[in-house]
Amino acid sequence: MSLLSDNIYNKQAGRDEPKFKIWRSVGLLLTYKCNAKCEFCYYNCSPEQNGLMPVEMAIDAWRSLKELAGDNAKIHITGGEPFLYWDHLLEILREAKKNNLGPVDMIETNGFWAVDEKIVKDRVKALDELGMGRLKISCDPFHQEYVDIELVRRLAKMAKEVLGDTRVLVRWGKYLDKPVEMKNISAVERDKQYIEALKDYPCRFTGRAAGIIAELVVSQTVEQIATRNCSNAFLDAKGVHIGPYGNIFSGTCSGIIVGNIAKRPLAEIWQNWQPGNDKLIETLFNSGPAGLLDEATQAGYTQSKLYASKCHLCTSIRQFFFDKGSYKTVVGPAECYR
């Protein structure tokens, strides 16, 4: 298990200065492919996307997190939609059990596959036998554009029968009890439901979420955003997400690559991380996305009058850089920007 002092940034920081937290949680993005194309998706997942994390990569990440965080290490599996690759998912869990890496803390799904009771019962039991801690089921107006609520209800009900109430998380339970009709409504009504959902459950405007839904709730000028940097977002992120190609994203900052586990072990990447490793990350760390505006504007970026948040501005500028082919080692992969 690593100590805070094992990180190069922390060694240089003053005694009273904030330290770079140890990564204790890893979300393995099994794939960018998903049966849904939700407007608030941080990773632009959709039926058109691809990518599948190799079993060996998943196990290496799992093992390296254990080395980094010890007994505090927690792995969850997400996507995309991991249940699109059911056999592959099982293989990862079996290998983790074989290698004594401990149970997976959580697996996420939108429940599209819960087409009959036998499938649900068999799959939930299989996951339970392989040590899954919790099943997290997405349930909200964004997902219900693509997934019938009755499938979600079937999965939630039967999963609780097998696992017990405390091991089944429905995000968000409000919409399981009182679902919102999303499939046969006008664009105006759809946007209204988006806004209402964001009032109850705010999201980070990265990935596809920086598109339609961010534009519905713009309210901040660049001058307001310019007062906030991203130092805490990097230093306080106790977890990362790892994409199917091995790219590491700090917290939920999709599309900002801080390392790749296909090149170096996760624990080693954490030990050597500091904002000065990359110009774009250093700018975000010290000045926030507004610090990128001069460079972007000089290259042809058109600034909007208002943004929904600091993350909205950041994603907008990074999309511009991606389209221009700038910062290729950090602004990527392509799946996060198309």
mmCIF file of C-alpha atoms in Angstrom:
data_model
loop_
_atom_site.group_PDB
_atom_site.id
_atom_site.type_symbol
_atom_site.label_atom_id
_atom_site.label_comp_id
_atom_site.label_asym_id
_atom_site.label_seq_id
_atom_site.Cartn_x
_atom_site.Cartn_y
_atom_site.Cartn_z
ATOM 1 C CA MET A 1 0.000 0.000 0.000
ATOM 2 C CA SER A 2 1.320 3.429 -0.951
ATOM 3 C CA LEU A 3 1.729 6.441 1.323
ATOM 4 C CA LEU A 4 0.936 10.045 0.397
ATOM 5 C CA SER A 5 4.664 10.745 0.515
ATOM 6 C CA ASP A 6 5.249 8.236 -2.312
ATOM 7 C CA ASN A 7 3.846 10.699 -4.847
ATOM 8 C CA ILE A 8 6.262 13.160 -6.440
ATOM 9 C CA TYR A 9 3.889 16.146 -6.137
ATOM 10 C CA ASN A 10 3.304 15.495 -2.440
ATOM 11 C CA LYS A 11 7.055 15.332 -1.792
ATOM 12 C CA GLN A 12 7.406 18.860 -3.139
ATOM 13 C CA ALA A 13 4.296 20.316 -1.475
ATOM 14 C CA GLY A 14 4.587 22.263 1.752
ATOM 15 C CA ARG A 15 3.444 20.729 5.009
ATOM 16 C CA ASP A 16 0.213 22.742 5.096
ATOM 17 C CA GLU A 17 -0.537 22.531 1.363
ATOM 18 C CA PRO A 18 -3.199 20.160 -0.023
ATOM 19 C CA LYS A 19 -1.875 16.747 -1.030
ATOM 20 C CA PHE A 20 -2.650 14.534 -4.004
ATOM 21 C CA LYS A 21 -4.972 11.844 -2.655
ATOM 22 C CA ILE A 22 -4.287 8.155 -3.115
ATOM 23 C CA TRP A 23 -6.556 6.603 -5.726
ATOM 24 C CA ARG A 24 -8.708 4.109 -3.832
ATOM 25 C CA SER A 25 -11.428 3.503 -6.395
ATOM 26 C CA VAL A 26 -11.263 2.466 -10.040
ATOM 27 C CA GLY A 27 -14.183 2.318 -12.432
ATOM 28 C CA LEU A 28 -13.384 -0.045 -15.268
ATOM 29 C CA LEU A 29 -15.149 1.195 -18.406
ATOM 30 C CA LEU A 30 -15.557 -2.196 -20.016
ATOM 31 C CA THR A 31 -16.632 -0.649 -23.317
ATOM 32 C CA TYR A 32 -17.827 2.593 -24.882
ATOM 33 C CA LYS A 33 -20.569 0.665 -26.647
ATOM 34 C CA CYS A 34 -24.058 1.023 -25.201
ATOM 35 C CA ASN A 35 -27.577 0.272 -26.349
ATOM 36 C CA ALA A 36 -28.477 3.812 -25.249
ATOM 37 C CA LYS A 37 -27.231 7.228 -26.332
ATOM 38 C CA CYS A 38 -28.122 9.321 -23.310
ATOM 39 C CA GLU A 39 -27.704 13.076 -23.553
ATOM 40 C CA PHE A 40 -25.996 13.253 -20.172
ATOM 41 C CA CYS A 41 -23.382 10.546 -20.853
ATOM 42 C CA TYR A 42 -19.921 11.650 -19.729
ATOM 43 C CA TYR A 43 -18.213 9.349 -22.224
ATOM 44 C CA ASN A 44 -20.294 9.742 -25.387
ATOM 45 C CA CYS A 45 -21.288 6.074 -25.234
ATOM 46 C CA SER A 46 -23.689 4.834 -27.902
ATOM 47 C CA PRO A 47 -24.547 1.841 -30.123
ATOM 48 C CA GLU A 48 -22.043 3.179 -32.668
ATOM 49 C CA GLN A 49 -19.089 3.185 -30.269
ATOM 50 C CA ASN A 50 -16.729 0.270 -29.720
ATOM 51 C CA GLY A 51 -13.834 -0.826 -27.553
ATOM 52 C CA LEU A 52 -13.634 -3.765 -25.163
ATOM 53 C CA MET A 53 -11.209 -3.898 -22.256
ATOM 54 C CA PRO A 54 -9.092 -7.077 -22.422
ATOM 55 C CA VAL A 55 -9.385 -9.397 -19.448
ATOM 56 C CA GLU A 56 -5.657 -9.083 -18.772
ATOM 57 C CA MET A 57 -5.870 -5.284 -18.643
ATOM 58 C CA ALA A 58 -8.769 -5.376 -16.204
ATOM 59 C CA ILE A 59 -6.904 -7.771 -13.924
ATOM 60 C CA ASP A 60 -3.694 -5.733 -14.116
ATOM 61 C CA ALA A 61 -5.600 -2.583 -13.139
ATOM 62 C CA TRP A 62 -7.329 -4.432 -10.299
ATOM 63 C CA ARG A 63 -4.046 -5.827 -8.984
ATOM 64 C CA SER A 64 -2.258 -2.492 -9.252
ATOM 65 C CA LEU A 65 -5.045 -0.717 -7.368
ATOM 66 C CA LYS A 66 -4.645 -3.263 -4.550
ATOM 67 C CA GLU A 67 -0.937 -2.446 -4.456
ATOM 68 C CA LEU A 68 -1.749 1.259 -4.356
ATOM 69 C CA ALA A 69 -4.645 1.340 -1.889
ATOM 70 C CA GLY A 70 -4.435 -1.991 -0.046
ATOM 71 C CA ASP A 71 -7.652 -3.086 1.647
ATOM 72 C CA ASN A 72 -9.254 0.257 0.773
ATOM 73 C CA ALA A 73 -9.205 -0.593 -2.932
ATOM 74 C CA LYS A 74 -12.604 -0.709 -4.623
ATOM 75 C CA ILE A 75 -13.318 -1.764 -8.191
ATOM 76 C CA HIS A 76 -16.569 -1.142 -10.023
ATOM 77 C CA ILE A 77 -17.383 -2.143 -13.572
ATOM 78 C CA THR A 78 -19.291 0.175 -15.835
ATOM 79 C CA GLY A 79 -19.404 1.388 -19.437
ATOM 80 C CA GLY A 80 -20.974 1.876 -21.844
ATOM 81 C CA GLU A 81 -23.135 -1.094 -21.019
ATOM 82 C CA PRO A 82 -21.091 -3.999 -19.614
ATOM 83 C CA PHE A 83 -23.949 -6.468 -20.018
ATOM 84 C CA LEU A 84 -23.556 -6.228 -23.790
ATOM 85 C CA TYR A 85 -20.520 -8.437 -23.181
ATOM 86 C CA TRP A 86 -21.901 -10.798 -20.560
ATOM 87 C CA ASP A 87 -19.445 -13.664 -21.102
ATOM 88 C CA HIS A 88 -16.511 -11.250 -21.083
ATOM 89 C CA LEU A 89 -17.748 -9.701 -17.851
ATOM 90 C CA LEU A 90 -17.945 -13.129 -16.226
ATOM 91 C CA GLU A 91 -14.435 -13.982 -17.390
ATOM 92 C CA ILE A 92 -13.030 -10.875 -15.704
ATOM 93 C CA LEU A 93 -14.780 -11.701 -12.439
ATOM 94 C CA ARG A 94 -13.604 -15.318 -12.562
ATOM 95 C CA GLU A 95 -10.010 -14.259 -13.166
ATOM 96 C CA ALA A 96 -10.205 -11.764 -10.295
ATOM 97 C CA LYS A 97 -11.473 -14.494 -7.996
ATOM 98 C CA LYS A 98 -8.805 -16.903 -9.232
ATOM 99 C CA ASN A 99 -6.135 -14.290 -8.474
ATOM 100 C CA ASN A 100 -7.569 -13.527 -5.001
ATOM 101 C CA LEU A 101 -8.127 -9.860 -5.811
ATOM 102 C CA GLY A 102 -11.256 -9.614 -3.715
ATOM 103 C CA PRO A 103 -14.836 -8.993 -4.802
ATOM 104 C CA VAL A 104 -15.930 -6.340 -7.270
ATOM 105 C CA ASP A 105 -17.638 -3.603 -5.292
ATOM 106 C CA MET A 106 -20.286 -2.742 -7.856
ATOM 107 C CA ILE A 107 -21.457 -3.412 -11.407
ATOM 108 C CA GLU A 108 -23.562 -0.861 -13.281
ATOM 109 C CA THR A 109 -26.248 -1.503 -15.891
ATOM 110 C CA ASN A 110 -29.252 0.165 -17.469
ATOM 111 C CA GLY A 111 -31.227 -3.099 -17.345
ATOM 112 C CA PHE A 112 -31.945 -3.395 -21.075
ATOM 113 C CA TRP A 113 -31.293 -7.140 -20.914
ATOM 114 C CA ALA A 114 -33.921 -7.976 -18.249
ATOM 115 C CA VAL A 115 -36.333 -9.386 -20.817
ATOM 116 C CA ASP A 116 -37.586 -12.293 -18.707
ATOM 117 C CA GLU A 117 -37.361 -13.559 -15.142
ATOM 118 C CA LYS A 118 -35.104 -16.535 -15.880
ATOM 119 C CA ILE A 119 -32.401 -14.386 -17.481
ATOM 120 C CA VAL A 120 -32.486 -11.942 -14.571
ATOM 121 C CA LYS A 121 -32.390 -14.647 -11.919
ATOM 122 C CA ASP A 122 -29.605 -16.619 -13.591
ATOM 123 C CA ARG A 123 -27.396 -13.595 -14.176
ATOM 124 C CA VAL A 124 -27.848 -12.008 -10.761
ATOM 125 C CA LYS A 125 -27.131 -15.342 -9.075
ATOM 126 C CA ALA A 126 -23.998 -15.779 -11.191
ATOM 127 C CA LEU A 127 -22.740 -12.348 -10.178
ATOM 128 C CA ASP A 128 -23.556 -13.029 -6.544
ATOM 129 C CA GLU A 129 -21.587 -16.288 -6.625
ATOM 130 C CA LEU A 130 -18.611 -14.432 -8.077
ATOM 131 C CA GLY A 131 -18.638 -11.983 -5.184
ATOM 132 C CA MET A 132 -20.314 -8.877 -6.569
ATOM 133 C CA GLY A 133 -21.028 -6.446 -3.748
ATOM 134 C CA ARG A 134 -23.761 -4.316 -5.275
ATOM 135 C CA LEU A 135 -25.739 -3.986 -8.492
ATOM 136 C CA LYS A 136 -26.374 -0.414 -9.611
ATOM 137 C CA ILE A 137 -29.270 0.157 -11.996
ATOM 138 C CA SER A 138 -29.612 3.367 -13.966
ATOM 139 C CA CYS A 139 -33.138 4.759 -13.936
ATOM 140 C CA ASP A 140 -33.809 8.304 -15.102
ATOM 141 C CA PRO A 141 -35.467 10.233 -17.945
ATOM 142 C CA PHE A 142 -32.278 10.091 -20.017
ATOM 143 C CA HIS A 143 -32.038 6.284 -19.946
ATOM 144 C CA GLN A 144 -35.774 5.804 -20.333
ATOM 145 C CA GLU A 145 -35.577 7.269 -23.811
ATOM 146 C CA TYR A 146 -33.951 3.955 -24.703
ATOM 147 C CA VAL A 147 -34.862 1.395 -22.024
ATOM 148 C CA ASP A 148 -38.424 0.354 -21.175
ATOM 149 C CA ILE A 149 -39.146 1.091 -17.512
ATOM 150 C CA GLU A 150 -40.762 -2.329 -17.079
ATOM 151 C CA LEU A 151 -37.401 -3.978 -17.774
ATOM 152 C CA VAL A 152 -35.820 -1.824 -15.094
ATOM 153 C CA ARG A 153 -38.596 -2.657 -12.640
ATOM 154 C CA ARG A 154 -38.234 -6.377 -13.306
ATOM 155 C CA LEU A 155 -34.490 -6.225 -12.733
ATOM 156 C CA ALA A 156 -34.754 -4.152 -9.541
ATOM 157 C CA LYS A 157 -37.452 -6.375 -8.054
ATOM 158 C CA MET A 158 -35.757 -9.688 -8.793
ATOM 159 C CA ALA A 159 -32.271 -8.467 -7.927
ATOM 160 C CA LYS A 160 -33.529 -7.429 -4.489
ATOM 161 C CA GLU A 161 -35.051 -10.871 -4.021
ATOM 162 C CA VAL A 162 -31.658 -12.479 -4.685
ATOM 163 C CA LEU A 163 -29.286 -9.926 -3.175
ATOM 164 C CA GLY A 164 -31.396 -8.096 -0.618
ATOM 165 C CA ASP A 165 -32.452 -4.445 -0.651
ATOM 166 C CA THR A 166 -29.131 -3.011 0.514
ATOM 167 C CA ARG A 167 -27.153 -4.541 -2.352
ATOM 168 C CA VAL A 168 -29.310 -3.098 -5.131
ATOM 169 C CA LEU A 169 -28.970 0.594 -5.930
ATOM 170 C CA VAL A 170 -31.446 2.265 -8.257
ATOM 171 C CA ARG A 171 -30.274 5.613 -9.553
ATOM 172 C CA TRP A 172 -32.662 7.244 -9.224
ATOM 173 C CA GLY A 173 -35.435 5.535 -7.243
ATOM 174 C CA LYS A 174 -37.775 8.478 -7.759
ATOM 175 C CA TYR A 175 -38.109 7.595 -11.433
ATOM 176 C CA LEU A 176 -38.648 3.918 -10.737
ATOM 177 C CA ASP A 177 -41.755 4.759 -8.718
ATOM 178 C CA LYS A 178 -42.926 7.590 -10.960
ATOM 179 C CA PRO A 179 -41.354 7.190 -14.397
ATOM 180 C CA VAL A 180 -41.379 9.990 -16.941
ATOM 181 C CA GLU A 181 -42.624 9.213 -20.437
ATOM 182 C CA MET A 182 -39.774 10.054 -22.812
ATOM 183 C CA LYS A 183 -40.295 8.036 -25.987
ATOM 184 C CA ASN A 184 -43.371 9.639 -27.508
ATOM 185 C CA ILE A 185 -43.062 13.302 -26.644
ATOM 186 C CA SER A 186 -42.134 16.455 -28.523
ATOM 187 C CA ALA A 187 -38.666 17.956 -28.478
ATOM 188 C CA VAL A 188 -39.981 20.829 -26.362
ATOM 189 C CA GLU A 189 -41.422 18.468 -23.759
ATOM 190 C CA ARG A 190 -38.242 16.381 -23.832
ATOM 191 C CA ASP A 191 -36.097 19.407 -23.079
ATOM 192 C CA LYS A 192 -38.436 20.357 -20.254
ATOM 193 C CA GLN A 193 -37.998 16.914 -18.680
ATOM 194 C CA TYR A 194 -34.216 17.217 -19.067
ATOM 195 C CA ILE A 195 -34.242 20.504 -17.172
ATOM 196 C CA GLU A 196 -36.434 19.114 -14.394
ATOM 197 C CA ALA A 197 -34.145 16.097 -14.006
ATOM 198 C CA LEU A 198 -31.086 18.334 -13.777
ATOM 199 C CA LYS A 199 -32.742 20.353 -11.005
ATOM 200 C CA ASP A 200 -33.146 17.228 -8.894
ATOM 201 C CA TYR A 201 -29.893 15.518 -9.856
ATOM 202 C CA PRO A 202 -27.187 17.872 -11.172
ATOM 203 C CA CYS A 203 -24.592 16.325 -13.448
ATOM 204 C CA ARG A 204 -21.120 17.276 -14.626
ATOM 205 C CA PHE A 205 -21.237 18.747 -18.127
ATOM 206 C CA THR A 206 -18.549 16.671 -19.798
ATOM 207 C CA GLY A 207 -18.750 14.359 -22.805
ATOM 208 C CA ARG A 208 -22.170 14.398 -24.466
ATOM 209 C CA ALA A 209 -23.547 16.171 -21.395
ATOM 210 C CA ALA A 210 -21.735 19.288 -22.630
ATOM 211 C CA GLY A 211 -24.034 19.352 -25.661
ATOM 212 C CA ILE A 212 -27.812 19.628 -25.697
ATOM 213 C CA ILE A 213 -28.501 19.568 -21.967
ATOM 214 C CA ALA A 214 -25.689 21.981 -21.087
ATOM 215 C CA GLU A 215 -27.061 24.483 -23.605
ATOM 216 C CA LEU A 216 -30.458 24.257 -21.908
ATOM 217 C CA VAL A 217 -29.088 25.542 -18.602
ATOM 218 C CA VAL A 218 -26.317 27.998 -19.516
ATOM 219 C CA SER A 219 -26.064 30.753 -16.919
ATOM 220 C CA GLN A 220 -22.404 31.617 -16.234
ATOM 221 C CA THR A 221 -20.097 34.033 -18.009
ATOM 222 C CA VAL A 222 -16.453 33.260 -18.658
ATOM 223 C CA GLU A 223 -15.574 35.993 -16.149
ATOM 224 C CA GLN A 224 -17.484 34.124 -13.447
ATOM 225 C CA ILE A 225 -15.893 30.825 -14.360
ATOM 226 C CA ALA A 226 -12.402 32.336 -14.567
ATOM 227 C CA THR A 227 -12.226 32.649 -10.784
ATOM 228 C CA ARG A 228 -12.150 28.846 -10.383
ATOM 229 C CA ASN A 229 -9.238 26.531 -11.152
ATOM 230 C CA CYS A 230 -9.225 22.720 -11.192
ATOM 231 C CA SER A 231 -6.613 21.987 -8.520
ATOM 232 C CA ASN A 232 -9.092 20.408 -6.118
ATOM 233 C CA ALA A 233 -10.630 18.319 -8.900
ATOM 234 C CA PHE A 234 -7.281 16.647 -9.475
ATOM 235 C CA LEU A 235 -5.926 16.563 -5.915
ATOM 236 C CA ASP A 236 -9.128 15.371 -4.226
ATOM 237 C CA ALA A 237 -10.135 12.720 -6.771
ATOM 238 C CA LYS A 238 -9.864 9.549 -4.711
ATOM 239 C CA GLY A 239 -10.792 7.499 -7.746
ATOM 240 C CA VAL A 240 -10.250 7.225 -11.470
ATOM 241 C CA HIS A 241 -11.983 5.671 -14.438
ATOM 242 C CA ILE A 242 -10.058 3.542 -16.890
ATOM 243 C CA GLY A 243 -11.305 3.192 -20.458
ATOM 244 C CA PRO A 244 -11.207 0.037 -22.597
ATOM 245 C CA TYR A 245 -7.891 1.094 -24.166
ATOM 246 C CA GLY A 246 -6.228 1.677 -20.794
ATOM 247 C CA ASN A 247 -6.606 5.471 -20.635
ATOM 248 C CA ILE A 248 -6.971 6.867 -17.112
ATOM 249 C CA PHE A 249 -9.392 9.711 -16.370
ATOM 250 C CA SER A 250 -9.264 11.522 -13.037
ATOM 251 C CA GLY A 251 -12.637 11.297 -11.281
ATOM 252 C CA THR A 252 -15.305 11.965 -13.885
ATOM 253 C CA CYS A 253 -13.097 14.212 -16.032
ATOM 254 C CA SER A 254 -13.693 12.241 -19.197
ATOM 255 C CA GLY A 255 -11.478 12.961 -22.169
ATOM 256 C CA ILE A 256 -8.484 14.186 -20.132
ATOM 257 C CA ILE A 257 -5.920 11.380 -20.137
ATOM 258 C CA VAL A 258 -3.629 11.368 -17.088
ATOM 259 C CA GLY A 259 -1.910 8.082 -17.972
ATOM 260 C CA ASN A 260 -2.381 4.700 -19.608
ATOM 261 C CA ILE A 261 -2.115 1.349 -17.825
ATOM 262 C CA ALA A 262 -1.100 -0.374 -21.054
ATOM 263 C CA LYS A 263 2.168 1.570 -20.747
ATOM 264 C CA ARG A 264 2.754 1.753 -16.976
ATOM 265 C CA PRO A 265 1.128 0.192 -13.896
ATOM 266 C CA LEU A 266 -1.564 2.252 -12.180
ATOM 267 C CA ALA A 267 0.402 2.542 -8.936
ATOM 268 C CA GLU A 268 3.442 3.858 -10.801
ATOM 269 C CA ILE A 269 1.325 6.414 -12.667
ATOM 270 C CA TRP A 270 -0.065 7.678 -9.350
ATOM 271 C CA GLN A 271 3.401 7.906 -7.812
ATOM 272 C CA ASN A 272 4.717 10.014 -10.697
ATOM 273 C CA TRP A 273 1.673 12.219 -11.255
ATOM 274 C CA GLN A 274 2.076 15.974 -10.952
ATOM 275 C CA PRO A 275 0.301 18.754 -12.872
ATOM 276 C CA GLY A 276 3.535 19.858 -14.516
ATOM 277 C CA ASN A 277 3.722 16.595 -16.481
ATOM 278 C CA ASP A 278 1.521 18.150 -19.181
ATOM 279 C CA LYS A 279 0.932 21.733 -20.268
ATOM 280 C CA LEU A 280 -2.852 21.437 -20.627
ATOM 281 C CA ILE A 281 -3.318 19.763 -17.238
ATOM 282 C CA GLU A 282 -0.980 22.280 -15.592
ATOM 283 C CA THR A 283 -3.068 25.125 -16.993
ATOM 284 C CA LEU A 284 -6.311 23.538 -15.787
ATOM 285 C CA PHE A 285 -4.759 22.899 -12.390
ATOM 286 C CA ASN A 286 -3.584 26.476 -11.892
ATOM 287 C CA SER A 287 -6.074 28.549 -13.880
ATOM 288 C CA GLY A 288 -9.017 26.325 -14.802
ATOM 289 C CA PRO A 289 -10.399 26.081 -18.348
ATOM 290 C CA ALA A 290 -10.503 29.860 -18.700
ATOM 291 C CA GLY A 291 -6.712 29.670 -18.718
ATOM 292 C CA LEU A 292 -6.909 27.861 -22.060
ATOM 293 C CA LEU A 293 -8.996 30.549 -23.736
ATOM 294 C CA ASP A 294 -6.212 32.752 -25.113
ATOM 295 C CA GLU A 295 -4.544 29.847 -26.892
ATOM 296 C CA ALA A 296 -7.859 28.458 -28.142
ATOM 297 C CA THR A 297 -9.113 31.865 -29.341
ATOM 298 C CA GLN A 298 -5.898 32.562 -31.218
ATOM 299 C CA ALA A 299 -6.341 29.201 -32.962
ATOM 300 C CA GLY A 300 -9.911 30.050 -34.006
ATOM 301 C CA TYR A 301 -12.125 29.028 -31.058
ATOM 302 C CA THR A 302 -15.345 31.025 -30.790
ATOM 303 C CA GLN A 303 -16.282 31.837 -27.225
ATOM 304 C CA SER A 304 -19.937 31.590 -26.170
ATOM 305 C CA LYS A 305 -21.632 34.267 -24.100
ATOM 306 C CA LEU A 306 -22.702 31.797 -21.411
ATOM 307 C CA TYR A 307 -21.779 28.307 -20.216
ATOM 308 C CA ALA A 308 -23.519 25.869 -17.899
ATOM 309 C CA SER A 309 -20.444 25.352 -15.726
ATOM 310 C CA LYS A 310 -16.667 25.300 -15.585
ATOM 311 C CA CYS A 311 -16.772 21.730 -16.961
ATOM 312 C CA HIS A 312 -18.922 22.875 -19.884
ATOM 313 C CA LEU A 313 -16.324 25.478 -20.846
ATOM 314 C CA CYS A 314 -13.526 22.926 -20.411
ATOM 315 C CA THR A 315 -15.230 20.351 -22.622
ATOM 316 C CA SER A 316 -16.027 22.946 -25.275
ATOM 317 C CA ILE A 317 -12.383 24.044 -25.492
ATOM 318 C CA ARG A 318 -11.090 20.475 -25.443
ATOM 319 C CA GLN A 319 -13.490 19.539 -28.235
ATOM 320 C CA PHE A 320 -11.972 22.367 -30.257
ATOM 321 C CA PHE A 321 -8.446 21.161 -29.491
ATOM 322 C CA PHE A 322 -9.394 17.591 -30.426
ATOM 323 C CA ASP A 323 -10.835 18.714 -33.745
ATOM 324 C CA LYS A 324 -7.628 20.688 -34.414
ATOM 325 C CA GLY A 325 -5.423 17.720 -33.465
ATOM 326 C CA SER A 326 -3.871 19.508 -30.475
ATOM 327 C CA TYR A 327 -2.685 17.897 -27.221
ATOM 328 C CA LYS A 328 -3.114 14.411 -28.667
ATOM 329 C CA THR A 329 -1.549 12.608 -25.692
ATOM 330 C CA VAL A 330 -3.979 14.188 -23.236
ATOM 331 C CA VAL A 331 -7.122 15.156 -25.165
ATOM 332 C CA GLY A 332 -8.602 11.789 -26.094
ATOM 333 C CA PRO A 333 -9.503 9.150 -26.958
ATOM 334 C CA ALA A 334 -11.631 9.802 -30.038
ATOM 335 C CA GLU A 335 -14.650 8.061 -28.455
ATOM 336 C CA CYS A 336 -14.926 10.853 -25.881
ATOM 337 C CA TYR A 337 -15.142 13.509 -28.589
ATOM 338 C CA ARG A 338 -17.390 12.110 -31.318
#
